[in-house]
Each structure stands twice: as structure tokens, then as C-alpha cells.
Short mmCIF file of C-alpha atoms and ligand atoms in Angstrom, two decimals:
data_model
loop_
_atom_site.label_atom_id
_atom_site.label_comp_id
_atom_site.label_asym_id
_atom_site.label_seq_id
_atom_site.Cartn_x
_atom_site.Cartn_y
_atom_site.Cartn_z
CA UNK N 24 46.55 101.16 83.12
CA UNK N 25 44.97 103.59 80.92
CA UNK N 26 45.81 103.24 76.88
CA UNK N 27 47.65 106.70 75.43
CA UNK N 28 49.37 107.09 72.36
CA UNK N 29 53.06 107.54 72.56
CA UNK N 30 55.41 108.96 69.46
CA UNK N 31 57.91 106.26 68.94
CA UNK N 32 61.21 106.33 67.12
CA UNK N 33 60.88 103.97 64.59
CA UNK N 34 63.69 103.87 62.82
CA UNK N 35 67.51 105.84 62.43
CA UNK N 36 69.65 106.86 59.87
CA UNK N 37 72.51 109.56 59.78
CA UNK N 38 74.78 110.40 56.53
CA UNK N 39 78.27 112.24 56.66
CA UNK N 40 79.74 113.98 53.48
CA UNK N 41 82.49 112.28 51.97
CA UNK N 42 85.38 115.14 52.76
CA UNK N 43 87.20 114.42 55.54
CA UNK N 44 89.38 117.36 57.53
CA UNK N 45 91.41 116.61 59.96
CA UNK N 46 93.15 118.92 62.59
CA UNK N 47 96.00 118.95 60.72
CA UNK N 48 94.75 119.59 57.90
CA UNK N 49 93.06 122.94 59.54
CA UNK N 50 96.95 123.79 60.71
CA UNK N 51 97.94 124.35 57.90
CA UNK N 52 95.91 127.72 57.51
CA UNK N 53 94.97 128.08 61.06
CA UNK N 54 97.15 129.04 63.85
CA UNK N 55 96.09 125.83 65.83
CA UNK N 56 97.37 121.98 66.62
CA UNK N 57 95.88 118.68 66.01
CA UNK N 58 97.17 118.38 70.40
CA UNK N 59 96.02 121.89 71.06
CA UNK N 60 92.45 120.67 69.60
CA UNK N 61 92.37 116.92 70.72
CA UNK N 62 93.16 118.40 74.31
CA UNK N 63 90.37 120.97 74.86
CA UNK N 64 88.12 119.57 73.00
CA UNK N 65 88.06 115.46 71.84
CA UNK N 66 87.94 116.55 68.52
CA UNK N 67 90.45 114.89 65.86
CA UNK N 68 88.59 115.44 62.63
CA UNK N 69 85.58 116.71 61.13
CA UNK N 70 83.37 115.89 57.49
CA UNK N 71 82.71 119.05 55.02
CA UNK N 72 80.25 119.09 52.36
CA UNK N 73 81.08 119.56 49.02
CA UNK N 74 81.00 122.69 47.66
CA UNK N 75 77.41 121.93 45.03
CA UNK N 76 76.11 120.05 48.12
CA UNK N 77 73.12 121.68 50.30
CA UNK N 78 72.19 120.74 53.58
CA UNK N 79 68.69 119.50 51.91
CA UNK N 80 71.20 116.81 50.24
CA UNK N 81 72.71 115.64 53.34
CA UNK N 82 69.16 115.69 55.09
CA UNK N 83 67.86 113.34 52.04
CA UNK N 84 70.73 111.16 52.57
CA UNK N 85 69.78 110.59 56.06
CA UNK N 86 66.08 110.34 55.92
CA UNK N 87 66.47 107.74 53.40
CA UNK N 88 68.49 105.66 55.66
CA UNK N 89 65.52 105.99 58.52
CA UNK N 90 63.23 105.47 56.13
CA UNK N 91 64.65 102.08 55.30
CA UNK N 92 65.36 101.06 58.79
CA UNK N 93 61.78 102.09 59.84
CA UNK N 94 60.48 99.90 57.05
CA UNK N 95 58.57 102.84 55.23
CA UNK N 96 58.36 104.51 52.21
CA UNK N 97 58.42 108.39 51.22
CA UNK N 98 55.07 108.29 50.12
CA UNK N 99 53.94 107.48 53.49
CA UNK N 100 55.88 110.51 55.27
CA UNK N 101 53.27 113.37 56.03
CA UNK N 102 55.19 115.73 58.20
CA UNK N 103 58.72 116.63 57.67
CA UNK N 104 60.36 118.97 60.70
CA UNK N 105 64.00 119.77 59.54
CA UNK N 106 65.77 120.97 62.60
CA UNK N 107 68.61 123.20 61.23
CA UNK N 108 70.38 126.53 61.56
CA UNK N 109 72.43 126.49 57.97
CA UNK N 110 69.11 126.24 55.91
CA UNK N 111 69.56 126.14 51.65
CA UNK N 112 67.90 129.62 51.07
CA UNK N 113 66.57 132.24 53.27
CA UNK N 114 63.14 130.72 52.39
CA UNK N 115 61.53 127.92 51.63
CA UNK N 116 61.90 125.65 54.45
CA UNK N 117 64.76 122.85 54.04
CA UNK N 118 61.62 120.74 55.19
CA UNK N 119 60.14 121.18 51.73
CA UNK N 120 62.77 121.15 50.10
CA UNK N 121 63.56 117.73 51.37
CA UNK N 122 59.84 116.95 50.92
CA UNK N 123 60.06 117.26 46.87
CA UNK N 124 63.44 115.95 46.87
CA UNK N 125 62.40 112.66 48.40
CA UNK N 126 58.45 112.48 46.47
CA UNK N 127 57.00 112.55 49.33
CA UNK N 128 53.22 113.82 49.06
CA UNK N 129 51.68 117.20 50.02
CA UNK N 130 51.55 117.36 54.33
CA UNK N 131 52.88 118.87 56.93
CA UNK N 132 56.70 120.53 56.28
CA UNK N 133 58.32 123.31 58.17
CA UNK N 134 62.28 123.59 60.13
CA UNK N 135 62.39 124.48 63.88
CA UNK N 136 65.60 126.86 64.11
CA UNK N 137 67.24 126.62 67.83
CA UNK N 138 70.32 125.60 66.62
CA UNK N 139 72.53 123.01 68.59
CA UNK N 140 69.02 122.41 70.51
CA UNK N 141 67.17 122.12 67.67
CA UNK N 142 66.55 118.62 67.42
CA UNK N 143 65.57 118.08 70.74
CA UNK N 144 62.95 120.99 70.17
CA UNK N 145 62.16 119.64 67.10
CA UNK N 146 61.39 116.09 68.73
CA UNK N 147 59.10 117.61 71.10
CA UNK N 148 57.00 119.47 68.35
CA UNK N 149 56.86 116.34 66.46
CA UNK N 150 55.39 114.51 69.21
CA UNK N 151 52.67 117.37 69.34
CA UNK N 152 51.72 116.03 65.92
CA UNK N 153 52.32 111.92 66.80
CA UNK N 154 51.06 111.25 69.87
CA UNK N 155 47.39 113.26 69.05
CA UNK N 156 47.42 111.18 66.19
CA UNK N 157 47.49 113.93 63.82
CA UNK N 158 51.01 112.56 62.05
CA UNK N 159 51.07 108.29 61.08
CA UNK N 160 54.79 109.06 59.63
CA UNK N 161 56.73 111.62 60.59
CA UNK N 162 60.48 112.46 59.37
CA UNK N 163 62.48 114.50 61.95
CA UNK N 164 65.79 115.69 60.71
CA UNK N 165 68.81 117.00 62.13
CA UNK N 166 70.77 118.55 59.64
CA UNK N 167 73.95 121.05 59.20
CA UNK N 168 76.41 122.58 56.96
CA UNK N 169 78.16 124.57 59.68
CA UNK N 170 81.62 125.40 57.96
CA UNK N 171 79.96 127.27 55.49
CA UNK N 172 79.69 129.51 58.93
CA UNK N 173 82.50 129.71 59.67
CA UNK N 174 85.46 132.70 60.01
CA UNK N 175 88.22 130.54 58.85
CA UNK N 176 90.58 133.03 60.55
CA UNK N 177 88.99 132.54 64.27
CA UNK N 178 90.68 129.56 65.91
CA UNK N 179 88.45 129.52 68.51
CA UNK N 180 85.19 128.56 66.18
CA UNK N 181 86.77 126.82 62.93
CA UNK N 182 88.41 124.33 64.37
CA UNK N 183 84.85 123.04 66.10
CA UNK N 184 82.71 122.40 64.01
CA UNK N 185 81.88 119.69 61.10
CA UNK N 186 78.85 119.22 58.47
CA UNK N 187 76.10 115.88 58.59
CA UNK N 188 72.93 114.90 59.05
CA UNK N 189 70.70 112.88 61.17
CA UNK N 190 66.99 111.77 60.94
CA UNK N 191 64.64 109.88 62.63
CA UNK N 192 61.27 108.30 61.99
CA UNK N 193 58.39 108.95 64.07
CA UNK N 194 55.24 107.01 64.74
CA UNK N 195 51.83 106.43 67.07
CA UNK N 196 52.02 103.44 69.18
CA UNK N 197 49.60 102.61 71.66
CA UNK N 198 50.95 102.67 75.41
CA UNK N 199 49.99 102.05 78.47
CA UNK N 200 50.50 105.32 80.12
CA UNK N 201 53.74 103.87 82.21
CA UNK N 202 57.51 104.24 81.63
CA UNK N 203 57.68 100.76 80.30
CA UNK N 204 55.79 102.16 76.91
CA UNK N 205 58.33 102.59 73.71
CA UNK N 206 58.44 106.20 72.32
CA UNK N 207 59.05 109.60 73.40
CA UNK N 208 58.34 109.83 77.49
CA UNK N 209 59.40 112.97 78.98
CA UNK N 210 61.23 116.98 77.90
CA UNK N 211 62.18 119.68 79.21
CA UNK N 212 63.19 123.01 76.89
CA UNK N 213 65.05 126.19 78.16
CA UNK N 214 65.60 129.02 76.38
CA UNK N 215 67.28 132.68 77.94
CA UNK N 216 67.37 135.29 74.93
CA UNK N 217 69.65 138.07 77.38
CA UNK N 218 72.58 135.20 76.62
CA UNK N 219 72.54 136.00 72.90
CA UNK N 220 76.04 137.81 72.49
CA UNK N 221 77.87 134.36 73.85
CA UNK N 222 77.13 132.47 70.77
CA UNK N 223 75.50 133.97 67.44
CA UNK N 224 75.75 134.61 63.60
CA UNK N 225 76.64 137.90 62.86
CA UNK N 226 74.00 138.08 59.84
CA UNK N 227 70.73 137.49 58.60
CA UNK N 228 68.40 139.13 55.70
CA UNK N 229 66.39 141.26 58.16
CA UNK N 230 69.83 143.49 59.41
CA UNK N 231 73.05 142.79 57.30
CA UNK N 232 71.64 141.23 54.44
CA UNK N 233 74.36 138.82 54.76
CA UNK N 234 74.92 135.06 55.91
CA UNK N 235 77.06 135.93 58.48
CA UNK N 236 79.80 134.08 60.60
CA UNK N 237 79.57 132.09 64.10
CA UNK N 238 80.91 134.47 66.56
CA UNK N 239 81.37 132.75 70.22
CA UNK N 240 82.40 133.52 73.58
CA UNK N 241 83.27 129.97 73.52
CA UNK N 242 84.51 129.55 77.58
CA UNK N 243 81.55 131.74 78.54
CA UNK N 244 79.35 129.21 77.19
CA UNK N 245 81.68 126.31 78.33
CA UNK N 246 80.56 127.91 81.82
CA UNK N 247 76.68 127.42 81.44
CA UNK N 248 76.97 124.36 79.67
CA UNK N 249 77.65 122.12 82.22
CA UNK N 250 75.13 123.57 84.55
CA UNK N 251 72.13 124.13 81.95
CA UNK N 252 72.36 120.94 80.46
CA UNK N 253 72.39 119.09 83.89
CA UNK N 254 69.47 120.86 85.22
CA UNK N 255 67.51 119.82 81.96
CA UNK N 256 68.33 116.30 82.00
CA UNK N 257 67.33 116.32 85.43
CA UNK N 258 64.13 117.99 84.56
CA UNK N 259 63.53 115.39 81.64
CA UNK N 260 63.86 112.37 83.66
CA UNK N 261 61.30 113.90 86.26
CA UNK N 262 58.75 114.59 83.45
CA UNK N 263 59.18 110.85 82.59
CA UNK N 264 58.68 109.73 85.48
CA UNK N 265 62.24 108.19 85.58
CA UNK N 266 65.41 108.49 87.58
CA UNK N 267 68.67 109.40 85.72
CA UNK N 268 70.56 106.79 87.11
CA UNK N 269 67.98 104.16 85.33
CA UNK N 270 68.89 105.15 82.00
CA UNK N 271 70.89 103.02 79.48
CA UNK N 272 72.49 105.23 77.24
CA UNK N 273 73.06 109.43 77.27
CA UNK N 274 73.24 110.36 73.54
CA UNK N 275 74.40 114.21 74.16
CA UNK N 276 75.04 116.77 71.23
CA UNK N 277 79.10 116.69 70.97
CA UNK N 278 80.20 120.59 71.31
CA UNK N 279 83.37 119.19 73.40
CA UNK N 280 84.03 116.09 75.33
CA UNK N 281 84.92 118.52 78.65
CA UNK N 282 81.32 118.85 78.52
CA UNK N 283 79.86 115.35 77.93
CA UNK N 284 82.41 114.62 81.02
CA UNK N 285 81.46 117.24 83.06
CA UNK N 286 77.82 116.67 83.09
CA UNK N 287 78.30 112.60 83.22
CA UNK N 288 80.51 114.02 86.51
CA UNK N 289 77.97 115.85 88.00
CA UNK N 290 75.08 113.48 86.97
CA UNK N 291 76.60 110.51 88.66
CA UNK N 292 76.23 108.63 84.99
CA UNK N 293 79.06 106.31 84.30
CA UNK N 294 80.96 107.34 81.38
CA UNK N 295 80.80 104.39 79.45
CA UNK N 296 77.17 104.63 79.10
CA UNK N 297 77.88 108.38 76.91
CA UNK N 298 77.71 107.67 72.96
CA UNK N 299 80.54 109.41 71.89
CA UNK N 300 81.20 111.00 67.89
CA UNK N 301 82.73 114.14 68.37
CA UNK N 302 86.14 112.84 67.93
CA UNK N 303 84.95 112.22 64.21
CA UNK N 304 82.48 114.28 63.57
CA UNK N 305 83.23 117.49 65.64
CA UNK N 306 80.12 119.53 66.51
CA UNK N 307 77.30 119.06 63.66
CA UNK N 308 74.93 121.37 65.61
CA UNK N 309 71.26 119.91 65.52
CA UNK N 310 72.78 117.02 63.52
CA UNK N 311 74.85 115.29 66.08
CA UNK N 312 72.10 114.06 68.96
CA UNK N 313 70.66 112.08 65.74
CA UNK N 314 73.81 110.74 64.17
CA UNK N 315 75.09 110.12 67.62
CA UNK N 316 71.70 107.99 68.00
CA UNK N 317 72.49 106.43 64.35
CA UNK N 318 76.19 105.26 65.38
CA UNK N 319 74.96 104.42 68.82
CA UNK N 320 72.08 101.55 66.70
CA UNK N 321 73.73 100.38 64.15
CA UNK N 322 77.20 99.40 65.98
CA UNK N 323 74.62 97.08 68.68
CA UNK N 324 75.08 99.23 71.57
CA UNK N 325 71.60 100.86 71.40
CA UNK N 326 68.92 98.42 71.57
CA UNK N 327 64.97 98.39 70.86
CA UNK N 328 63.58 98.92 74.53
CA UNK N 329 66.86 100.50 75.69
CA UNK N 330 65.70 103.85 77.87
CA UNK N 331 67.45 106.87 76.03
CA UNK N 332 68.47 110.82 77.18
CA UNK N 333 69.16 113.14 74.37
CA UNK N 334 70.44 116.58 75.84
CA UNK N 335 71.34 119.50 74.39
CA UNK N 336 72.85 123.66 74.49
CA UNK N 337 73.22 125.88 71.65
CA UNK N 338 73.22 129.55 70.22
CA UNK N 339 69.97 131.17 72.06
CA UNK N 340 71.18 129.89 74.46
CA UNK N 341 68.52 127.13 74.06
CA UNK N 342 69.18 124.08 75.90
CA UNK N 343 66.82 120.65 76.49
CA UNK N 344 66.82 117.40 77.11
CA UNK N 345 64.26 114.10 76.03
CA UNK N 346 63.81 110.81 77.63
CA UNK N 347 63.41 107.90 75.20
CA UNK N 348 62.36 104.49 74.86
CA UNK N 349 63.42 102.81 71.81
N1 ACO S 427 94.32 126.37 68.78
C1 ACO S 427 95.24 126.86 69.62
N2 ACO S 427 94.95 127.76 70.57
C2 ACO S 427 93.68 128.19 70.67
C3 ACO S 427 92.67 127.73 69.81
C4 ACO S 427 93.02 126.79 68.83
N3 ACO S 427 92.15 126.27 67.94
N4 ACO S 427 91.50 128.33 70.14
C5 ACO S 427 91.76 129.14 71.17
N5 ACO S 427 93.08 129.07 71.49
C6 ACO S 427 93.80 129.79 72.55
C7 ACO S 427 93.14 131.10 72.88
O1 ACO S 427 93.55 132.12 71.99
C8 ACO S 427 93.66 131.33 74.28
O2 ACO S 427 94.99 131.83 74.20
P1 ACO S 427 95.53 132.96 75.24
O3 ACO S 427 95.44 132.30 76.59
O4 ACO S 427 96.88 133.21 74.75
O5 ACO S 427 94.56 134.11 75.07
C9 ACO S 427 93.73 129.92 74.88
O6 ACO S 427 93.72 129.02 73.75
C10 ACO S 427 92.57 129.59 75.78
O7 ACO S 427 91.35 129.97 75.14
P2 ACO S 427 89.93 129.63 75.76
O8 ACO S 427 88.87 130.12 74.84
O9 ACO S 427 89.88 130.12 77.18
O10 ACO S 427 90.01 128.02 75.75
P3 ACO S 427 89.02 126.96 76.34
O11 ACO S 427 89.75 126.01 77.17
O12 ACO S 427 87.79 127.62 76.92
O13 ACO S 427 88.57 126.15 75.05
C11 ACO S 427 86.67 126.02 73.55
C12 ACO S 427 87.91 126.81 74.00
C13 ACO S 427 87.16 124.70 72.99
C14 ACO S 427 85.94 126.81 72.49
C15 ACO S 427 85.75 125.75 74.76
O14 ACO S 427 85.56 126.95 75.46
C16 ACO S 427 84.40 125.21 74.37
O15 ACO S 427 84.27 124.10 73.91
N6 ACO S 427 83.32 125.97 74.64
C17 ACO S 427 81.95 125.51 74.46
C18 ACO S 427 81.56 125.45 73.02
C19 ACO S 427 80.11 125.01 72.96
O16 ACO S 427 79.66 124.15 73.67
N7 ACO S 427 79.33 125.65 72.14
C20 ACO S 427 77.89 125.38 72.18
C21 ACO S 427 77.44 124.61 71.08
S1 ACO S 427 77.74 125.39 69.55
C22 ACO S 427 76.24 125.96 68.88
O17 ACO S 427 75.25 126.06 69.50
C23 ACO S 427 76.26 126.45 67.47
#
């Protein structure tokens, strides 16, 4: 057995805004049903930010709560990697911004932008930092305000999507170089650019000058999800060193539960063992994977030692998956 450092997630904490909308509620201005939505997607309601509240708020919220189940402090945090796609202002970074909100001291600080994906990208970058030993506590954050994108007129997009935020802590532990170590134990990332038109923001400072709205070809991407995602996961396990059918629980990003169910389908993985929000939170882009992960700990499913898969598709496309041991 040879000794390597692994990243290990230390502690979870996720944080919802107090506004709750539910499907009815959106049919009252939308041309939609709460059966029309529960049917195609799982989704019965959704949380909203209030109107004074960034997604650097929401990301505070939930960092404190990983913080405190990691046992740390903020002054002992010394990289922040904000995964989000709804960011405060053009520029700085939400990472900073979360930085000075929380008194953290000066470090490492930056957001990783790959929307719906983004957390599992920005898992892997963090474990760049962790397992060389170049990060002792490391805050990565999953974090969204996604109605503020959308086009409340489009009942194909408005009636998806919710606002939350997720965060984990991330430290070195020493391992033994097998699948039996705790900590972060196998990826795989995908990205294809030419898919861009399927699932975008029609703005940004560098063309419109605007913010822009979600625009999505929503059963066009229904159609690679399945298949992408699968192939990842597949790929992830492999990089561990682990077979899919050994893991304990799948903690997916909720876009739609015809998804979750199609990939548990074609993965062989038994339903039961897929962690499951979407029917409250809808789809909170790089947020959910973590607040899935939060739900999934503190109701006593997930367990330290438990073998994890996070997987992931969003706007890029990106897609990825990460194998896990608590
Ligand atoms: N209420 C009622 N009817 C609706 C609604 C709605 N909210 N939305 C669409 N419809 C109608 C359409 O207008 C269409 O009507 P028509 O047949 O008269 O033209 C009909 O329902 C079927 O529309 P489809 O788009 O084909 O419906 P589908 O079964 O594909 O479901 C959905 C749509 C839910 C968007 C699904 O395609 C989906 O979940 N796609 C994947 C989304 C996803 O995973 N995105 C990636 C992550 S997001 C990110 O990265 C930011």
C-alpha cells in the first residue's frame, strides 16, 4: 500500500430561500398545470430568493452550515471555488465575495462557470488544490439564483427551475492509495461546445450587454441526457477503480426525474438508492448535486464511509460525474 493524499468531504451544508412557489402558483401567470409539470418532470414546487438577496447570500448561508458540520472555522478556509452560472456582478468572483462576507482571510478565491456541471467541475479543481496539499480547508460551493433567468412567458424553462445553495468542505487525508480511502476517488468531465444552441443565455457583457434569459431546446437535451450522463458515470467509476453496481448512493443534479430514471434504467442502479429533491427544489443548476448531498446526510441515509456518484449535464453541454467516499 503506498500512502497518497486524498481530498475528503468533510463536512455538508445546503440553504434554500424562504419563498416557496409552487406549480400552481406559476399557473396563475403561466399557461401550464401543477399535473402537466408533476408529469414530465417530478417537479411540484420550487424556492425563489428574495428580491435584495444575491446568490453570494445564499452561498454564505450554506458554507456556514458545512463549516459547522466540518467542525471549522472561516478563518481557517483558504480557497473558496463558487461553482455558479447566476454570479452577483459581472465581476468580482461570487468566490470573493463570499470570502469577505464570511471573514475569511486572504487565499485562494475564484467561481468555475459550467453551469448545471459546475459543481462536479468545480470538485475536481478543488481536489487539484487538496490532494497536492496546496489547500488544508477548502469551501466548494454550489450556488444559484436561476429565476432571475428566467423568460417568465416560456413554459418550457420557467416552470423548471428554483434558487439554493449547496457547499461542501474539503480537506487532505492521508490514504492508502485503494478504494477503501475516504475522499474524492475518481472523475470524468465532458464538454462538446457545437451543442451550444440546445441550452444557453441569450446575454452577456461581451455581445448584448445584457443578462439575458435561459433559452432551451429542452427535449433535444432530454435526448443526450440520458446517454451523456451514463457514459460519464461509467467513466467515473472506472477511474476509481470501482464498479457502478458497488455504489451506495447516486446523488444526480435534478433537471427532471425522467432523467434520474432513465439513467438508474440503463445503469442497472436500483432506484431507491437515487437521492431525490427535485420535487422540492426543482432544478438549482450547480446547486442541487450539493443540496441533494446535504438532504441525503442530514436525514441518515448518507453515511461517513458510504461510496458516493455525483453526475451531472448542463448548458455547454458540459456533463461529469465523481466517485466519492464519505
Ligand atoms: N405546461 C404545459 N405544457 C407545456 C409546458 C408546460 N410548462 N412546457 C411545454 N409544454 C408543451 C409544449 O408546448 C408542447 O406542446 P405541443 O405538443 O402542443 O407543441 C408539449 O408540452 C411537449 O413539449 P416538449 O418540450 O416536447 O415536452 P417534453 O416531454 O420534452 O418535456 C421538458 C419538456 C420538461 C423541458 C423536458 O424536455 C426536459 O426536462 N428536458 C431536459 C431539461 C434538462 O435536463 N436541462 C439540462 C439542465 S438545465 C441547465 O443546464 C441550466
Amino acid at each position: 500500500m503506498t500512502s497518497v493524499l486524498r481530498s475528503a468531504v468533510t463536512g455538508v451544508g445546503g440553504y434554500l430561500p424562504d419563498r416557496v412557489v409552487t406549480n400552481d402558483d406559476l399557473a396563475k401567470f403561466v399557461d401550464t398545470s401543477d399535473e402537466w409539470i408533476v408529469e414530465r418532470t417530478g417537479i411540484r414546487q420550487r424556492h425563489q430568493a428574495a428580491d435584495d438577496q444575491p446568490v453570494s447570500d445564499l452561498a454564505v448561508a450554506a458554507a456556514r452550515r458545512a463549516l459547522e458540520a466540518a467542525g471549522r472555522t472561516p478563518d481557517e478556509v483558504d480557497l473558496i471555488i463558487v461553482a455558479t452560472t447566476t454570479a452577483d456582478l459581472t465581476f468580482p468572483a461570487v468566490a470573493t465575495i463570499v470570502q469577505r462576507k464570511l471573514g475569511c482571510p486572504v487565499g485562494i478565491a475564484f467561481d468555475v462557470q459550467a453551469v448545471c456541471s459546475g459543481f462536479v467541475y468545480a470538485l475536481s479543481v478543488a481536489d487539484g488544490f487538496v490532494a497536492r496539499n496546496r489547500s488544508q480547508c477548502a469551501l466548494v460551493i454550489g450556488a444559484e439564483t436561476m429565476t432571475r433567468l428566467m423568460d417568465w412567458t416560456d413554459r418550457g424553462t420557467c416552470v423548471l427551475f428554483g434558487d439554493g445553495a449547496g457547499a461542501v468542505v474539503v480537506e487532505p487525508r492521508a490514504g492508502e492509495g485503494t478504494t477503501a480511502d475516504r475522499g474524492l476517488l475518481g472523475f470524468a468531465l465532458r464538454a462538446d461546445g457545437t451543442k451550444q444552441e440546445l441550452l444557453f443565455v441569450d446575454g452577456g457583457p461581451s455581445t448584448n450587454g445584457q443578462v439575458g434569459k435561459l433559452r432551451m431546446q429542452g427535449n433535444q437535451v432530454f435526448r443526450h441526457a440520458v446517454v451523456n450522463i451514463s457514459e460519464a458515470v461509467t467513466a467515473a467509476a472506472a477511474d476509481a477503480g470501482i464498479e457502478v453496481s458497488s455504489v451506495d448512493w447516486f446523488v444526480p443534479h435534478q433537471a427532471n426525474l425522467r432523467i434520474l430514471q432513465g439513467v438508474a434504467r440503463r445503469l442497472g442502479i436500483d432506484e431507491a438508492k437515487v437521492i431525490t429533491t427535485l420535487d422540492r427544489h426543482a432544478n438549482t443548476s450547480a446547486a442541487s448535486i450539493p443540496l441533494a448531498l446535504d438532504q441525503g446526510v442530514r436525514d441518515g441515509r448518507i453515511k461517513p464511509g458510504n461510496m458516493l456518484l455525483l453526475e451531472a449535464m448542463g448548458g455547454g453541454l458540459t456533463w461529469g460525474a465523481c466517485v466519492l467516499r464519505l
